[in-house]
mmCIF file of C-alpha atoms and ligand atoms in Angstrom:
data_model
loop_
_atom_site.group_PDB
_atom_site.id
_atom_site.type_symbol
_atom_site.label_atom_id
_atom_site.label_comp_id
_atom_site.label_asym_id
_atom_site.label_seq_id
_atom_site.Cartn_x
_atom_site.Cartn_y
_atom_site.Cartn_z
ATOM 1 C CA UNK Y 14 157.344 240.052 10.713
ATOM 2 C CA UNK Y 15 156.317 236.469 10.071
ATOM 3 C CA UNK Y 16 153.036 235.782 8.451
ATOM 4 C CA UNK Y 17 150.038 234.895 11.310
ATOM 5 C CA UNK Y 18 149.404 231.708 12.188
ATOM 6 C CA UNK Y 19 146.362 230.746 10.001
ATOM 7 C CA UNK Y 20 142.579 230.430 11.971
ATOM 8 C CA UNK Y 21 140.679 227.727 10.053
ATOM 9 C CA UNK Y 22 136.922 227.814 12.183
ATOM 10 C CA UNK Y 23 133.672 226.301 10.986
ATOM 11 C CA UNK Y 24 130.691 227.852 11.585
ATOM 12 C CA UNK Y 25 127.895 225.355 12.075
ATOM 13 C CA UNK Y 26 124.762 228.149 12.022
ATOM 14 C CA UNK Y 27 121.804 226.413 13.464
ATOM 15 C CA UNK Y 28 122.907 222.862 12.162
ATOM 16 C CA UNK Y 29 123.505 219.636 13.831
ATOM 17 C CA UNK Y 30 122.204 217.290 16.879
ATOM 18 C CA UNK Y 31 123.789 215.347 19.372
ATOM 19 C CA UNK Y 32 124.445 212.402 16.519
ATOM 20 C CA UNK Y 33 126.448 215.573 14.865
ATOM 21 C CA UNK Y 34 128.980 215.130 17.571
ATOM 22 C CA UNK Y 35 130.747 212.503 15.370
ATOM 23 C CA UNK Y 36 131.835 214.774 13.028
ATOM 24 C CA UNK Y 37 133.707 216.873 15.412
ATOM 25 C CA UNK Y 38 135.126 213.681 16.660
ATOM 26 C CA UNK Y 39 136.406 212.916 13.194
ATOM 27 C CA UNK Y 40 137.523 216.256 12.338
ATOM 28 C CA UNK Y 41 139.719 215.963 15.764
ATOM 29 C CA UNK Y 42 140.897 212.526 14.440
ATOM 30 C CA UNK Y 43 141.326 212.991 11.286
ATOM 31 C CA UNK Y 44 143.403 216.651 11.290
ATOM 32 C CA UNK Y 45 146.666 215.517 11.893
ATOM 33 C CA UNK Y 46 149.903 218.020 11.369
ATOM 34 C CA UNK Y 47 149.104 221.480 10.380
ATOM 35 C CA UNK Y 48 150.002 224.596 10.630
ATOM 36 C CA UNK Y 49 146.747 226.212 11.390
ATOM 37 C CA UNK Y 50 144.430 226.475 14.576
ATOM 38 C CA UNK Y 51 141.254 224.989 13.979
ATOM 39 C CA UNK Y 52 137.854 225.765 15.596
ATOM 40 C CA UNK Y 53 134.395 224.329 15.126
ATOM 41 C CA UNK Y 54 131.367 226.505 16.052
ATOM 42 C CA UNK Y 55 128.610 224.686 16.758
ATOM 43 C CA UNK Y 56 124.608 225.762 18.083
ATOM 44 C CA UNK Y 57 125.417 227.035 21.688
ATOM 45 C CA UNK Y 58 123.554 223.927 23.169
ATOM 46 C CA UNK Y 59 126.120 221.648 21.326
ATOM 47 C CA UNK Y 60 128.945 223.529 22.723
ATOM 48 C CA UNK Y 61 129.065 221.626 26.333
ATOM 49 C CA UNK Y 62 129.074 218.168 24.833
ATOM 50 C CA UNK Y 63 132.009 219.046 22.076
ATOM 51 C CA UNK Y 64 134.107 220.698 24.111
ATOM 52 C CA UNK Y 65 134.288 217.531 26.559
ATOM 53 C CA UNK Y 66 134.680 215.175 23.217
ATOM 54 C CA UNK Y 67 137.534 217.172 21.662
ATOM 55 C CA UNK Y 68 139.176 217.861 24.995
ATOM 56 C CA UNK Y 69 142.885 217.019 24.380
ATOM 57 C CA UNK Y 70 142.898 217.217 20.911
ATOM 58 C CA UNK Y 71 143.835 220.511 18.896
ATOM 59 C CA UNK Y 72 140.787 220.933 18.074
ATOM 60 C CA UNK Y 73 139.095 224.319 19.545
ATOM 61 C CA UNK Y 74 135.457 224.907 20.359
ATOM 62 C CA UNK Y 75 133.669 227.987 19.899
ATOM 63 C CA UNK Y 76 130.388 229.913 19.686
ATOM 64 C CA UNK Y 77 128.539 231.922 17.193
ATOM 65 C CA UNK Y 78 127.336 234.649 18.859
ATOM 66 C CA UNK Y 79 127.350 235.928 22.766
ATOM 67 C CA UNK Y 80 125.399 238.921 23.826
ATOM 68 C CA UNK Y 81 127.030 242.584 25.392
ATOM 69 C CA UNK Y 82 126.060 242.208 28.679
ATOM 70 C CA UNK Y 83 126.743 239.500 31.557
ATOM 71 C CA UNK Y 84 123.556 238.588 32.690
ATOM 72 C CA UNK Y 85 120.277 239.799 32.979
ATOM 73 C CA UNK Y 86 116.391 239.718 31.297
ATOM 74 C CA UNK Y 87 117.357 239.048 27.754
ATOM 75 C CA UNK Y 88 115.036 236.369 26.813
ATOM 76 C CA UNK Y 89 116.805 233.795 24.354
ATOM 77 C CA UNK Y 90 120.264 235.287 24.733
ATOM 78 C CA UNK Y 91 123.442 233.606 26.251
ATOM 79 C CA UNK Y 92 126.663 235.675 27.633
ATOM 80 C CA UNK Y 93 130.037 235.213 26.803
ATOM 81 C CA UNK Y 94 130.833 234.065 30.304
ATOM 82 C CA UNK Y 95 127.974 231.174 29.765
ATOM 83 C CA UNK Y 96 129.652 230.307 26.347
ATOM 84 C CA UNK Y 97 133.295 230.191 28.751
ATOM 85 C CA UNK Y 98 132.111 228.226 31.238
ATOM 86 C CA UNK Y 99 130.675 225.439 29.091
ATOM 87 C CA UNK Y 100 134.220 225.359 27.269
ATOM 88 C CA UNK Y 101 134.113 227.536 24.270
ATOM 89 C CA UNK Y 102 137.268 229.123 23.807
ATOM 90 C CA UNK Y 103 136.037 231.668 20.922
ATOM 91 C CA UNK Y 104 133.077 233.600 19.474
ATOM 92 C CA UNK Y 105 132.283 234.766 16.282
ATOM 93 C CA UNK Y 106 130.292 238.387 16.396
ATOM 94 C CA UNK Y 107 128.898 240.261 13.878
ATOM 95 C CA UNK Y 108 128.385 237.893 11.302
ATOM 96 C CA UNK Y 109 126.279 239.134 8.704
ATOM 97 C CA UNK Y 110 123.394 237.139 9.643
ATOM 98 C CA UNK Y 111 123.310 238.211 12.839
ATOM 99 C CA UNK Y 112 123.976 241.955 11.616
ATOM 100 C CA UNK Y 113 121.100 241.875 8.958
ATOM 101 C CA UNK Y 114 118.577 239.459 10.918
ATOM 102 C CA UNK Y 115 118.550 241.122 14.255
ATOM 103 C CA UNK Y 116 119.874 244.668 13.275
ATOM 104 C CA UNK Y 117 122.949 244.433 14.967
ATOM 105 C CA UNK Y 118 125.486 247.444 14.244
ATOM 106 C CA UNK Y 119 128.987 248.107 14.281
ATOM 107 C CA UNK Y 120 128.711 249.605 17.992
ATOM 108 C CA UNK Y 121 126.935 246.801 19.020
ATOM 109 C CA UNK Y 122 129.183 244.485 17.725
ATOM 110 C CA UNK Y 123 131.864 246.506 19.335
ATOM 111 C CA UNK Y 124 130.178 246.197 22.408
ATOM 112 C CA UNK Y 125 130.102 242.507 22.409
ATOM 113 C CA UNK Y 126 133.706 241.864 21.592
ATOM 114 C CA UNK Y 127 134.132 243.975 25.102
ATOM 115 C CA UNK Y 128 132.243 241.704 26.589
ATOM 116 C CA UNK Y 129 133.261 238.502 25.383
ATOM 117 C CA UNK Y 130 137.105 239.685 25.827
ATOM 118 C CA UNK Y 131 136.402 240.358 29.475
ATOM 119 C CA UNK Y 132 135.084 236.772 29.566
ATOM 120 C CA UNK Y 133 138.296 235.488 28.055
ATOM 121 C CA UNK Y 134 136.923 234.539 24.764
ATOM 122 C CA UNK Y 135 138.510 235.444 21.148
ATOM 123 C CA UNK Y 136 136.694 237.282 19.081
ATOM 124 C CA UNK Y 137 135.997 236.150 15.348
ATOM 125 C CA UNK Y 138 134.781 239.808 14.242
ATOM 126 C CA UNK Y 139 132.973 239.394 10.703
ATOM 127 C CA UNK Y 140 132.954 242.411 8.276
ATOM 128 C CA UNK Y 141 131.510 242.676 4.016
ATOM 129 C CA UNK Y 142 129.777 244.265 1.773
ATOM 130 C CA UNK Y 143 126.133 243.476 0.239
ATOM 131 C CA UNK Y 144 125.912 242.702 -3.240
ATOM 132 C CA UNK Y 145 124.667 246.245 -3.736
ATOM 133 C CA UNK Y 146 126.731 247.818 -2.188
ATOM 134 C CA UNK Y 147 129.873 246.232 -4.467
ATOM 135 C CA UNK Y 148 128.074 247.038 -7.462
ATOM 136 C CA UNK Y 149 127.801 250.492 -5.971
ATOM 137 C CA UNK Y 150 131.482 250.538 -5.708
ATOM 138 C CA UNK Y 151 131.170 251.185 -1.756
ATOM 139 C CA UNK Y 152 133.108 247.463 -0.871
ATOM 140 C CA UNK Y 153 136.243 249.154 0.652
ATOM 141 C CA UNK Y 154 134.197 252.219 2.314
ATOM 142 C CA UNK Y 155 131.463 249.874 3.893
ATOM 143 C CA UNK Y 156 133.949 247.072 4.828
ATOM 144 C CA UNK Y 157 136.846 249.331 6.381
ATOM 145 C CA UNK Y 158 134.046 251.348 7.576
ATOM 146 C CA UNK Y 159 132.935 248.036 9.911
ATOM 147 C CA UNK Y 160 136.628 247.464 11.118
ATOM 148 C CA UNK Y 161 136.789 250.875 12.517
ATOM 149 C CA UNK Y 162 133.540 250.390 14.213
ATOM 150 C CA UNK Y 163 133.421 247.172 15.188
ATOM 151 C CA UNK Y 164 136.803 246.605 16.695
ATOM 152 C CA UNK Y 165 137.290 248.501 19.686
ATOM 153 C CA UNK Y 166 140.559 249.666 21.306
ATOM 154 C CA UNK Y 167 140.150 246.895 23.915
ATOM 155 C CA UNK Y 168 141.481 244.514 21.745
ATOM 156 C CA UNK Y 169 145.074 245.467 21.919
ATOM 157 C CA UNK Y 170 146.741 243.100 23.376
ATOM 158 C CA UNK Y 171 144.583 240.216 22.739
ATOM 159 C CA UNK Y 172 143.969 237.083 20.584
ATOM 160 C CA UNK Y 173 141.694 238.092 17.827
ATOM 161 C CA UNK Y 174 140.914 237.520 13.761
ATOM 162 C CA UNK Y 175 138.609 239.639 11.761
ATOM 163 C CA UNK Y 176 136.812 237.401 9.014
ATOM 164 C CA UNK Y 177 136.291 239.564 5.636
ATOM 165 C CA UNK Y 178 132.696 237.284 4.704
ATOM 166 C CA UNK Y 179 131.097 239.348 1.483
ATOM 167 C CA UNK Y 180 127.901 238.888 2.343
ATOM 168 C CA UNK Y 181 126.704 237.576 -1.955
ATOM 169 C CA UNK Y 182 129.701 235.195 -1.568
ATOM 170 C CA UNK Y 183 127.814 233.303 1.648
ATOM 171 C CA UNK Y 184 126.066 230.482 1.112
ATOM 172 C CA UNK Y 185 125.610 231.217 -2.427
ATOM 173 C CA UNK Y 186 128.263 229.087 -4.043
ATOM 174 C CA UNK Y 187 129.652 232.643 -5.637
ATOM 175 C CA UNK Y 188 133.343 233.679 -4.437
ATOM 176 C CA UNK Y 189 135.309 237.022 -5.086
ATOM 177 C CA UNK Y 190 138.331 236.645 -7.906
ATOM 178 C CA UNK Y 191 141.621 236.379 -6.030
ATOM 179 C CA UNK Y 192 142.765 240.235 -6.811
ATOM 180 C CA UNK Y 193 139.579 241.380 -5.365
ATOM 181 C CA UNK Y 194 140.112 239.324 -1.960
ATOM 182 C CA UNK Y 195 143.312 240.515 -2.186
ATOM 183 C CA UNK Y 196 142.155 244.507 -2.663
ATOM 184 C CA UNK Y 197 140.238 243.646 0.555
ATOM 185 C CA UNK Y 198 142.138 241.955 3.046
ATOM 186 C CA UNK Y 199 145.040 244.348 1.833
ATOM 187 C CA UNK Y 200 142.515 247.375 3.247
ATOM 188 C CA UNK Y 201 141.455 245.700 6.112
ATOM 189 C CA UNK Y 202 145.134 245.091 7.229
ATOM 190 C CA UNK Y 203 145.855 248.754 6.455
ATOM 191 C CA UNK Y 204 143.055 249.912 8.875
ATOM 192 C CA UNK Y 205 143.885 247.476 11.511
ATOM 193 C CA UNK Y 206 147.643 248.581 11.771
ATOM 194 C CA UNK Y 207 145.902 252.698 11.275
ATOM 195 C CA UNK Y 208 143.790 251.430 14.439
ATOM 196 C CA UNK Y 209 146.002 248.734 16.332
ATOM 197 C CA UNK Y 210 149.734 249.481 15.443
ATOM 198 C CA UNK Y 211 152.350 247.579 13.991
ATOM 199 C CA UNK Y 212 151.172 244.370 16.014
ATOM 200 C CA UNK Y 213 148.035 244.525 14.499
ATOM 201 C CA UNK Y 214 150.272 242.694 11.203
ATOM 202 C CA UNK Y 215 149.854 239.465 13.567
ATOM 203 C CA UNK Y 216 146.240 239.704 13.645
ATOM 204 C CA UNK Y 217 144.778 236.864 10.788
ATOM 205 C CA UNK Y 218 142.405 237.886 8.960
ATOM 206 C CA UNK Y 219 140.182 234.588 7.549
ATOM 207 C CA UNK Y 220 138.343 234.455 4.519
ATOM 208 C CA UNK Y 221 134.348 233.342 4.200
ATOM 209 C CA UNK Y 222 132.086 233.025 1.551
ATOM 210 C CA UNK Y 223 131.585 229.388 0.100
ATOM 211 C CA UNK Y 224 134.361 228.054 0.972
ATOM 212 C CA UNK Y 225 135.150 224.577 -0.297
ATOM 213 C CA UNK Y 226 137.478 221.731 -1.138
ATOM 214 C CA UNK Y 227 137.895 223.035 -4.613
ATOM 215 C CA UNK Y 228 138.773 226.455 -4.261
ATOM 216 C CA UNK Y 229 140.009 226.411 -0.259
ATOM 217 C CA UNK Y 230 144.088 226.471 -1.924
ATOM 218 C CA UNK Y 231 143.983 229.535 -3.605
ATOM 219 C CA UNK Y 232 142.198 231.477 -1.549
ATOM 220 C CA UNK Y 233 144.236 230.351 1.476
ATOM 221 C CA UNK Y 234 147.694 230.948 -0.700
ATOM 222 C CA UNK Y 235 146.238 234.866 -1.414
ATOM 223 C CA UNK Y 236 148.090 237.842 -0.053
ATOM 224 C CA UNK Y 237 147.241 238.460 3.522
ATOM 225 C CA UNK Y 238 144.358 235.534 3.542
ATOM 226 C CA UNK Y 239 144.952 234.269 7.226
ATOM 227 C CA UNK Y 240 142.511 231.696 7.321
ATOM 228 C CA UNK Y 241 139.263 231.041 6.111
ATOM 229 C CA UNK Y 242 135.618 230.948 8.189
ATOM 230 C CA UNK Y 243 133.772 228.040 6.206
ATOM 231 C CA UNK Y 244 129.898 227.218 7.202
ATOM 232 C CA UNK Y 245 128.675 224.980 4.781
ATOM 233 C CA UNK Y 246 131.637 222.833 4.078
ATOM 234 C CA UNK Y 247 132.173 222.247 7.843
ATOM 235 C CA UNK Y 248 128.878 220.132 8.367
ATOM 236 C CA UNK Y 249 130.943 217.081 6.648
ATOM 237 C CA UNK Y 250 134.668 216.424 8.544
ATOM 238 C CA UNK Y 251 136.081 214.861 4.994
ATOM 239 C CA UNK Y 252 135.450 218.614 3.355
ATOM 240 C CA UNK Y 253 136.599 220.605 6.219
ATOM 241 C CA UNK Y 254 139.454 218.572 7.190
ATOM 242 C CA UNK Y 255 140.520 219.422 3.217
ATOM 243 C CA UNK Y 256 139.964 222.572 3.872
ATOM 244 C CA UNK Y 257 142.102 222.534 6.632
ATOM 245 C CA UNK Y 258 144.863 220.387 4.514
ATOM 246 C CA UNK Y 259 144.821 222.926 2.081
ATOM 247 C CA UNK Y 260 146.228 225.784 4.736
ATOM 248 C CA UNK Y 261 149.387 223.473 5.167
HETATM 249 C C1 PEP U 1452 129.479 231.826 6.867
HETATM 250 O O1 PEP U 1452 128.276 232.055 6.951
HETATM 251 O O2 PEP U 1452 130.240 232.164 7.796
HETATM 252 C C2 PEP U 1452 129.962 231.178 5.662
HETATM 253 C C3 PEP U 1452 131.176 231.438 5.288
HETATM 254 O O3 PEP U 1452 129.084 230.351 4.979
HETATM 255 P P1 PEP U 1452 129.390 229.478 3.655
HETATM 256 O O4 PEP U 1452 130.777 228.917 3.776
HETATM 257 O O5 PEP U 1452 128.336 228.415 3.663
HETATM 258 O O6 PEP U 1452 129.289 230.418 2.498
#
């Protein structure tokens, strides 16, 4: 079976105005031939205005969160049909910001990849293990612990990545060695094909955690490393378009 087709997305968090736009714009002129899909996430109210500036170029627009139900009296919230309709094309749920700031568990998470699927959107499903919980030697149990309950059977069938993000590797500048990405995205795989099948092998699963320029080649040459989710070093095209360079 040939390798997936590598997912590089950048996560913008709550960074960037309107002026911000150029960036996208030069990420979309600068990316040239690659092998890999590439997304930008930016704030939801961002998304409108990006989506019509990269229209026609490869370059894909998505969101960063979406919530489990349609519509409603959620105060704040925004549903994956809203995130559709303004042109985003996929989410990322479950991030660990978003699991650790507002509580959100693996059956929530779950819920919400239901919800954006049925609004046509691909899920970026984030997964990893506190610093803690490493030292505690609990990385593989917690991590392939969140697969099983964040991914639900709905998927099969459809376009999705799961994006192993240690949660002492984000924003911190610290990365995993190689073997130990490895050990993980080797157990994640396992537990995707226990859960999925045999097609679940075409499923990429990205890399985040302080991503960068520097370090964006090995990591993306690592055994079953299928992309990489980047935050920081997608606020500046000239690092993320490297980082795209360096998945081929
Ligand atoms: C992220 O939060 O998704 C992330 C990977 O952040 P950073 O690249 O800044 O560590």
């Amino acid at each position: 079976m040939t390798a997936p087709q590598p997912l590089i997305a950048g996560n913008w968090k709550m960074n960037g105005l309107t002026a911000s736009l150029a960036e996208a714009r030069a990420v979309a002129e600068g990316v040239g031939a690659t092998r890999a899909r590439v997304a930008i996430c930016p704030p939801a109210v961002l998304i409108h205005q990006m989506a019509d500036a990269l229209a026609g170029t490869p370059v894909l627009v998505g969101g960063q969160d979406s919530h489990e139900e349609e519509a409603g009296a959620f105060t704040g919230d925004i549903s994956a049909a809203m995130l559709a309709d303004v042109g985003a094309r996929l989410v990322i749920l479950g991030h660990s910001e978003r699991r650790a700031g507002y509580r959100e568990t693996d059956g929530r998470v779950a819920r919400k990849v239901v919800a954006a699927l049925r609004a046509g959107l691909e899920p970026i499903v984030c997964v990893g293990e506190t610093l803690e919980e490493r030292k505690a030697g609990q990385a593989l149990a917690v991590v392939t612990g969140q697969v099983r309950g964040s991914l639900p059977s709905e998927l099969a069938g459809h376009r999705f990545s799961v994006a192993y993000e240690p949660v002492w590797a984000i924003g911190t500048g610290l990365t995993p060695t190689t073997p130990e990405i490895e050990e993980m995205h080797r157990a994640i795989r396992a537990t995707l094909v226990e859960s999925f099948g045999p097609a679940a092998r075409a499923v990429p699963i990205l890399y985040g955690g302080s991503v960068k320029p520097s370090n964006a080649e090995e990591i993306l040459a690592a055994d079953e490393v299928g992309g990489a989710l980047v935050g920081g070093a997608s606020l500046k095209a000239s690092d993320f378009l490297a980082i795209v360079k360096a998945a081929g």
